Tab-separated table of C-alpha atoms and ligand atoms in Angstrom:
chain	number	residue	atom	x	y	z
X	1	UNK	CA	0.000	0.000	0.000
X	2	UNK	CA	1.420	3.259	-0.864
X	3	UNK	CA	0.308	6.473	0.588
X	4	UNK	CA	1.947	10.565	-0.114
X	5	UNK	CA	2.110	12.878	2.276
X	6	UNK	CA	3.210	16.263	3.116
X	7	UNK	CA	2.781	16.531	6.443
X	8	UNK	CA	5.579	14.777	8.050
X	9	UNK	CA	8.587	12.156	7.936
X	10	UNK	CA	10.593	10.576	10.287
X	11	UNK	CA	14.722	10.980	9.336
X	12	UNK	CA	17.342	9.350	11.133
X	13	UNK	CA	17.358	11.544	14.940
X	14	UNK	CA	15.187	13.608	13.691
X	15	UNK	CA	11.189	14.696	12.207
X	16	UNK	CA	10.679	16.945	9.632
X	17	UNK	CA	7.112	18.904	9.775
X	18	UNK	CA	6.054	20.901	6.954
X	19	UNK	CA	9.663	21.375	5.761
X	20	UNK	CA	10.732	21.805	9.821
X	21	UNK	CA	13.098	19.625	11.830
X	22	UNK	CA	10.933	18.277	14.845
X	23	UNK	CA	14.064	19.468	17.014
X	24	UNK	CA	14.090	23.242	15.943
X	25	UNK	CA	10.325	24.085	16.799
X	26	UNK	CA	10.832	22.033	20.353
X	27	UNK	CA	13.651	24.790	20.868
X	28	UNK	CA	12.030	27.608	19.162
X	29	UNK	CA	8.632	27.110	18.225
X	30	UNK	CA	5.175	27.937	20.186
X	31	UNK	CA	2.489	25.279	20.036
X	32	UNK	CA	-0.113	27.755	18.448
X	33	UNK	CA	2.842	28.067	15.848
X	34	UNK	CA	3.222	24.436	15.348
X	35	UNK	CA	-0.403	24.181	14.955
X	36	UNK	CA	0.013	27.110	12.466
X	37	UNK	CA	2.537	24.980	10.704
X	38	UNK	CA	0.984	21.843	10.346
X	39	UNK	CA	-2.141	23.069	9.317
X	40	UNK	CA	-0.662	25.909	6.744
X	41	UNK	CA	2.611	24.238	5.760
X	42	UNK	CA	4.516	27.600	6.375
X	43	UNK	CA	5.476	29.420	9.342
X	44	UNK	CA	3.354	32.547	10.847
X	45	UNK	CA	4.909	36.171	10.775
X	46	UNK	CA	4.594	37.521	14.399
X	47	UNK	CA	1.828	39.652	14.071
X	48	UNK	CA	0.082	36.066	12.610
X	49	UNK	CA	1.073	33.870	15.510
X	50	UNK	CA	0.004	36.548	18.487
X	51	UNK	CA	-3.472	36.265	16.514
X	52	UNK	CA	-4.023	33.051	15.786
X	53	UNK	CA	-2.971	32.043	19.509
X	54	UNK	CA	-5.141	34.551	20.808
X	55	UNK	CA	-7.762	33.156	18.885
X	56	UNK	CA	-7.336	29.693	19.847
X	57	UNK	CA	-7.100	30.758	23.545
X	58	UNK	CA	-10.253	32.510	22.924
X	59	UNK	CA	-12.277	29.028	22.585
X	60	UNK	CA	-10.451	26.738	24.754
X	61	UNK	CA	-13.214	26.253	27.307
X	62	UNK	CA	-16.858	27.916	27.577
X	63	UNK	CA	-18.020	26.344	30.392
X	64	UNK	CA	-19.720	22.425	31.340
X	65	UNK	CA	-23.043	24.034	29.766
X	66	UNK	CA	-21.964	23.670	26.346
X	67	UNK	CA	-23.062	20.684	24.721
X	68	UNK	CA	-19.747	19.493	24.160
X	69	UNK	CA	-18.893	19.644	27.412
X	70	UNK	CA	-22.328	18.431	28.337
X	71	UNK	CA	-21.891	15.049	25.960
X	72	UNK	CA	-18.173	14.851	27.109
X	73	UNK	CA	-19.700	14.594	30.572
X	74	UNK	CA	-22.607	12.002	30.354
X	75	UNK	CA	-20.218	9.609	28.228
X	76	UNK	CA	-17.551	9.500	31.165
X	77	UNK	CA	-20.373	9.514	33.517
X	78	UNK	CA	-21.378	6.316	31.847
X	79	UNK	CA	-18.362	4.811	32.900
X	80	UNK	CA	-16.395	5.348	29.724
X	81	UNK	CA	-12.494	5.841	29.102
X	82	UNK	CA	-10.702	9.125	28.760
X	83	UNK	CA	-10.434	9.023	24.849
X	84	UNK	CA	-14.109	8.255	24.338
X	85	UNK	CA	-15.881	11.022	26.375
X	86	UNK	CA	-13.525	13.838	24.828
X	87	UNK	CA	-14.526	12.124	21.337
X	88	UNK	CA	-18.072	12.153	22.493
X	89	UNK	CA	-17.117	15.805	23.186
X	90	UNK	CA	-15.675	16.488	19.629
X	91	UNK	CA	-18.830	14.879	17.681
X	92	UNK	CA	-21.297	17.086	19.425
X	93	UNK	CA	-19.480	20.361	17.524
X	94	UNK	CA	-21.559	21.149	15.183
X	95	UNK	CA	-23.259	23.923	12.881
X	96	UNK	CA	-24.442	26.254	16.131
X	97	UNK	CA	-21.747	25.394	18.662
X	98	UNK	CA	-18.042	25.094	17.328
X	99	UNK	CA	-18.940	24.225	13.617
X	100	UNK	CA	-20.029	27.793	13.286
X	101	UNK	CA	-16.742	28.694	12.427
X	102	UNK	CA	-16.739	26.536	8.759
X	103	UNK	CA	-19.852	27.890	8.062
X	104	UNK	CA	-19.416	31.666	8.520
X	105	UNK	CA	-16.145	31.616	6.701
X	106	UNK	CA	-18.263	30.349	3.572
X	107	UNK	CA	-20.723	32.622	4.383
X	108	UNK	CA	-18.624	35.590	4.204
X	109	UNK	CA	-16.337	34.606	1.841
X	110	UNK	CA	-19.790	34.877	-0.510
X	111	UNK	CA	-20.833	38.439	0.402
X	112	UNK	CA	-20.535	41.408	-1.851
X	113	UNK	CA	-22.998	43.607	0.390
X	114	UNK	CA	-23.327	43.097	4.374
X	115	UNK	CA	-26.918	45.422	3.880
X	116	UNK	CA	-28.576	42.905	0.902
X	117	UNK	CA	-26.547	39.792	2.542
X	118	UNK	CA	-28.260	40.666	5.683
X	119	UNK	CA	-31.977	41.865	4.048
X	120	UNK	CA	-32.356	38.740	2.367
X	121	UNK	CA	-31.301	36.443	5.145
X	122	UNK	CA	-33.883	38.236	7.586
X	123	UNK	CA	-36.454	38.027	4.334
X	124	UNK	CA	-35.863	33.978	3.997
X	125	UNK	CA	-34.912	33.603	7.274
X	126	UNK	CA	-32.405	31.592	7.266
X	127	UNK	CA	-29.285	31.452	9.658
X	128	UNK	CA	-26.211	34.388	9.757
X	129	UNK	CA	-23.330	32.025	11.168
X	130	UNK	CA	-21.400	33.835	13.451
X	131	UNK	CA	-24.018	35.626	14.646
X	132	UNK	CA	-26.086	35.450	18.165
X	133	UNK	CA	-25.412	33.318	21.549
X	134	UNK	CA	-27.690	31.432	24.112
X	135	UNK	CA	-25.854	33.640	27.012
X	136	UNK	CA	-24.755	36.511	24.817
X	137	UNK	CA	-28.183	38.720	24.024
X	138	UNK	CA	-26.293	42.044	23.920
X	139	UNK	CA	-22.500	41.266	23.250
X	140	UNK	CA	-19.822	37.757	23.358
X	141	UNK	CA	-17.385	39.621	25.477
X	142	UNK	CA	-14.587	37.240	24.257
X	143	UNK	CA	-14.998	39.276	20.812
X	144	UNK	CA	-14.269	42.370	21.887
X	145	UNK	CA	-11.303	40.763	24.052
X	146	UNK	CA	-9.935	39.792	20.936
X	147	UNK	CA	-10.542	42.654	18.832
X	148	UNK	CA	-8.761	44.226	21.258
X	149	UNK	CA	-5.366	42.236	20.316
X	150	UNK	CA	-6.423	42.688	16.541
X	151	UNK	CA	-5.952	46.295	17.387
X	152	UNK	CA	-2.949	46.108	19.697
X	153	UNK	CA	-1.225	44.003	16.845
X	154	UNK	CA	-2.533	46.211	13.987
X	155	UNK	CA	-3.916	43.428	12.429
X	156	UNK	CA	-6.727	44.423	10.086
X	157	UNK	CA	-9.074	42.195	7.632
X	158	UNK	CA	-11.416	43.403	4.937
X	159	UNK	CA	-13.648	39.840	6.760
X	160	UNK	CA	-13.612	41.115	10.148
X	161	UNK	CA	-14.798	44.765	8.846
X	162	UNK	CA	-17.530	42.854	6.903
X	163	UNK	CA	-18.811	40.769	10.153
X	164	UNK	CA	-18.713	44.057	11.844
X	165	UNK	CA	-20.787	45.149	9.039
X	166	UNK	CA	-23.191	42.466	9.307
X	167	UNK	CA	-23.779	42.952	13.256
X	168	UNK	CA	-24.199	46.967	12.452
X	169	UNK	CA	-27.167	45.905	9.703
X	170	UNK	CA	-28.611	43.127	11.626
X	171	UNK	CA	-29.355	45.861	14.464
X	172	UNK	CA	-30.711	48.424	12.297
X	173	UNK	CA	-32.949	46.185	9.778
X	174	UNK	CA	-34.226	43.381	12.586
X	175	UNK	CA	-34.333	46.145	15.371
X	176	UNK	CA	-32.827	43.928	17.412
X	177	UNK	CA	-29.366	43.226	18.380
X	178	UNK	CA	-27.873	39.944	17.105
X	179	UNK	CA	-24.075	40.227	18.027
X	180	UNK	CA	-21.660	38.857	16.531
X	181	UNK	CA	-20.051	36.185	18.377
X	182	UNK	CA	-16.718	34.505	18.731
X	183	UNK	CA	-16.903	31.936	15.884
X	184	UNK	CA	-17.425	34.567	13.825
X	185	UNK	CA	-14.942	36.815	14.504
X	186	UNK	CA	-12.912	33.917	14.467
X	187	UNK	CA	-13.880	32.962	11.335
X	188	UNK	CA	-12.646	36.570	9.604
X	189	UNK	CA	-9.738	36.147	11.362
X	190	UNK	CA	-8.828	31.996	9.891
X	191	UNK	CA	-9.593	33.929	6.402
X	192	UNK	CA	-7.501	36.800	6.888
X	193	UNK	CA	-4.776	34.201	7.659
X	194	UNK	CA	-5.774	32.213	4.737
X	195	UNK	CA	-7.243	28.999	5.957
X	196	UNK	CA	-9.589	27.030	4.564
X	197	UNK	CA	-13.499	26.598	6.029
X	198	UNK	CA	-12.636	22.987	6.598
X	199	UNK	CA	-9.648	24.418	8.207
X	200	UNK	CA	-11.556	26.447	10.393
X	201	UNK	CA	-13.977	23.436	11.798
X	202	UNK	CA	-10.428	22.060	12.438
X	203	UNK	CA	-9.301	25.133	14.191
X	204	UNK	CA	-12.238	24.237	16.748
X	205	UNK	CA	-11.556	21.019	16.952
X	206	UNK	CA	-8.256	22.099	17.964
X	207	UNK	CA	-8.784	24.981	20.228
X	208	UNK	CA	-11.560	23.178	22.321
X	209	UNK	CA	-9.984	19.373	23.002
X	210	UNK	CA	-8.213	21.194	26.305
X	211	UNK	CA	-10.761	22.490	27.481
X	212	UNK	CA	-12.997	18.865	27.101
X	213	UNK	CA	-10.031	17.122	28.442
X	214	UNK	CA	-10.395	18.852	31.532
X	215	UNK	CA	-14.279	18.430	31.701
X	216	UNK	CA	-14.172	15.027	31.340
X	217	UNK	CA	-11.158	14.361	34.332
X	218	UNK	CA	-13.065	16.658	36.462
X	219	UNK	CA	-16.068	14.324	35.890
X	220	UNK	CA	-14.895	10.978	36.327
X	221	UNK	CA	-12.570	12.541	39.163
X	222	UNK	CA	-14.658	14.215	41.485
X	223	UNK	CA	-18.798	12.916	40.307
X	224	UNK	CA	-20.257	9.755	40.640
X	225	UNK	CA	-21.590	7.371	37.953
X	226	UNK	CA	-23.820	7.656	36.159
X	227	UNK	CA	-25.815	11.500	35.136
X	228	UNK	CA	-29.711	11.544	35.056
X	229	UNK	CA	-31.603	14.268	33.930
X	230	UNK	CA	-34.088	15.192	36.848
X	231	UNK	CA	-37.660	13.428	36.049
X	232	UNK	CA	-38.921	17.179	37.069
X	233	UNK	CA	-36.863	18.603	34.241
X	234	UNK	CA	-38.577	16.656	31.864
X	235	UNK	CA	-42.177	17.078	30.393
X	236	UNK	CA	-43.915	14.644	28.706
X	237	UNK	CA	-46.280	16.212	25.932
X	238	UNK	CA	-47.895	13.045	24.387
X	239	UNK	CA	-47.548	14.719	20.745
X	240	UNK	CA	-45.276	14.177	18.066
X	241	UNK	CA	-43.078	17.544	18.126
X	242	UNK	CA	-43.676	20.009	14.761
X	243	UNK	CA	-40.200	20.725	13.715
X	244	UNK	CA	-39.997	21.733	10.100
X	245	UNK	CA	-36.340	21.037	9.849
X	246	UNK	CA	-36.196	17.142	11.214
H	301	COA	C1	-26.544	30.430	18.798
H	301	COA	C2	-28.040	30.454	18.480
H	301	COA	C3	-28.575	29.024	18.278
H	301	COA	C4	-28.766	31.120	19.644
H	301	COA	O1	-30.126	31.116	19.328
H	301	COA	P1	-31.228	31.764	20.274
H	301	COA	O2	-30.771	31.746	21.708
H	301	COA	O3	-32.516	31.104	19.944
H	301	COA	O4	-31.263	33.253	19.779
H	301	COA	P2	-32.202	34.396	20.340
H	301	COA	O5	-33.240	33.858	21.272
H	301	COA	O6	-31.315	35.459	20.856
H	301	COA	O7	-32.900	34.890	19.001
H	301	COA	C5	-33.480	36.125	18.877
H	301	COA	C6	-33.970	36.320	17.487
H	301	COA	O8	-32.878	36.400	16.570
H	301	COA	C7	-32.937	35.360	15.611
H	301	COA	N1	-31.573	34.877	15.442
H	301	COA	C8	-30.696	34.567	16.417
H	301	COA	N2	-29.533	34.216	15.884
H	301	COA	C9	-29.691	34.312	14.542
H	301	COA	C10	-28.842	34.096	13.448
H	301	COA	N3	-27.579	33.705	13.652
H	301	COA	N4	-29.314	34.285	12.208
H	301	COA	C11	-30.573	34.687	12.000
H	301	COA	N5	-31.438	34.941	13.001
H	301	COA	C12	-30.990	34.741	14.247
H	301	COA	C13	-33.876	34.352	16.182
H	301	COA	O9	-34.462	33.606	15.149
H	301	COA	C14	-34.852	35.238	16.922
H	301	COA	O10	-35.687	35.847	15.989
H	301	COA	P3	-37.144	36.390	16.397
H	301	COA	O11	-36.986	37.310	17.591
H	301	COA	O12	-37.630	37.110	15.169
H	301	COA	O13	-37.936	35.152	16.721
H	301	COA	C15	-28.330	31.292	17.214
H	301	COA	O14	-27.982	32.638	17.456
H	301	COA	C16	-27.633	30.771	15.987
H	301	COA	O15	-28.088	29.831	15.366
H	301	COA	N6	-26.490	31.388	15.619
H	301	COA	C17	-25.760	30.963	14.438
H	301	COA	C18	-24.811	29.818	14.763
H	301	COA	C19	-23.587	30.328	15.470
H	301	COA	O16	-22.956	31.289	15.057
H	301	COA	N7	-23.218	29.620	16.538
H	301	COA	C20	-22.014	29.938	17.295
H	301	COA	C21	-22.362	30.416	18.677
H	301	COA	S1	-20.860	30.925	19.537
């Protein structure tokens, strides 16, 4: 069987990564620049690697209310190993929690006007990725925390002006705020820097596996098996639920 790759290769005392000996980024290299590396195949400027670490730092946990967190938890609960409740973790990203990000870079990527992008999305009304939060109603304080570096590093995008944009129209055609949250800004940022949508969702992937590591220690080292929901949480309605989408 024959396979090409390049990613990697092992040399005698040594690894090459994307063109890097293994032993010069354990001296030199950051792990947000590794990252970088692997998933780009070149080396970030400065400027790129304060960014994209901020960014991944940004994500790294949001709490055991997410629902990755939240399916990270039940699996261990269950009396599962390490490895499966953070994959349980992983599979529960999706297209509003996490996944966000691959879908708002395609999004924007696709705009030529934030004002008609955003009249016929509340016309049709269909979903502005990277937009809105369960918690956040009036801002995701983690983006202007990383604005804030943006700034301080003088790193500008034409993508992060146009979610900025977006969150400026949504507000004055809905009447109603709809801020833009951290997989967005996230996602201008990933294609400022280049990367790919699919990229992006890895990006996640990436930046959140910490943070569901820890959940899922804390949970099999300090709860007992196994989670229940509380019967009074739960109300049966006897009916067949009317969800167009399912
Ligand atoms: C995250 C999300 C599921 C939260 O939904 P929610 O808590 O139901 O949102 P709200 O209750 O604040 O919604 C208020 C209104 O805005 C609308 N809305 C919220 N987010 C929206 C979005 N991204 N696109 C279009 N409309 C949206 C709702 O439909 C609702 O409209 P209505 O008042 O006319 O009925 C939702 O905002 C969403 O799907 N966002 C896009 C996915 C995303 O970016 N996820 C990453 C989160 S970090």
């Amino acid at each position: 069987m024959k396979f090409n790759t390049s990613i990697s290769k092992i040399v005698p005392g040594d690894h090459i990564i994307r063109g890097q000996a293994l032993s010069a980024l354990i001296a030199e290299s950051s792990f947000a620049e590794s990252i970088y590396l692997l998933l780009k195949g070149g080396k970030p400027s400065a400027t790129q690697a304060v960014i994209f670490q901020a960014a991944l730092v940004s994500v790294i946990d949001h709490g055991m209310g997410t629902a990755s967190s939240m399916a990270a938890r039940f699996v261990a609960s269950g009396g599962n190993s390490v490895n499966a409740s953070v994959a349980a973790g992983v599979i529960a990203l999706g297209d509003y929690h996490g996944g966000a990000i691959e879908k708002a870079m395609k999004q924007f990527a696709g705009i030529v006007s934030a004002k008609e992008f955003v009249a016929k999305a509340l016309q049709e009304k269909t979903t502005m990725y990277g937009f809105g939060h369960k918690i956040y109603k009036d801002a995701d304080p983690r983006v202007g925390q990383l604005l804030q570096v943006c700034a301080r590093e003088s790193f500008t995008s034409p993508f992060i002006d146009l979610a900025l944009a977006v969150e400026t129209e949504i507000a004055s055609q809905k009447g109603k705020k709809i801020p833009l949250n951290i997989d967005g800004l996230i996602a201008g940022i990933l294609l400022e820097l280049g990367f790919t949508p699919k990229q992006g969702k890895g990006f996640f992937i990436i930046a959140r596996t910490p943070g569901l590591v820890a959940q899922v220690l804390e949970e099999l080292q300090t709860e007992e098996p196994v989670r229940r929901i509380d019967e009074e949480e739960i109300t049966y309605t006897g009916s067949l639920p009317n969800r167009s989408n399912t």
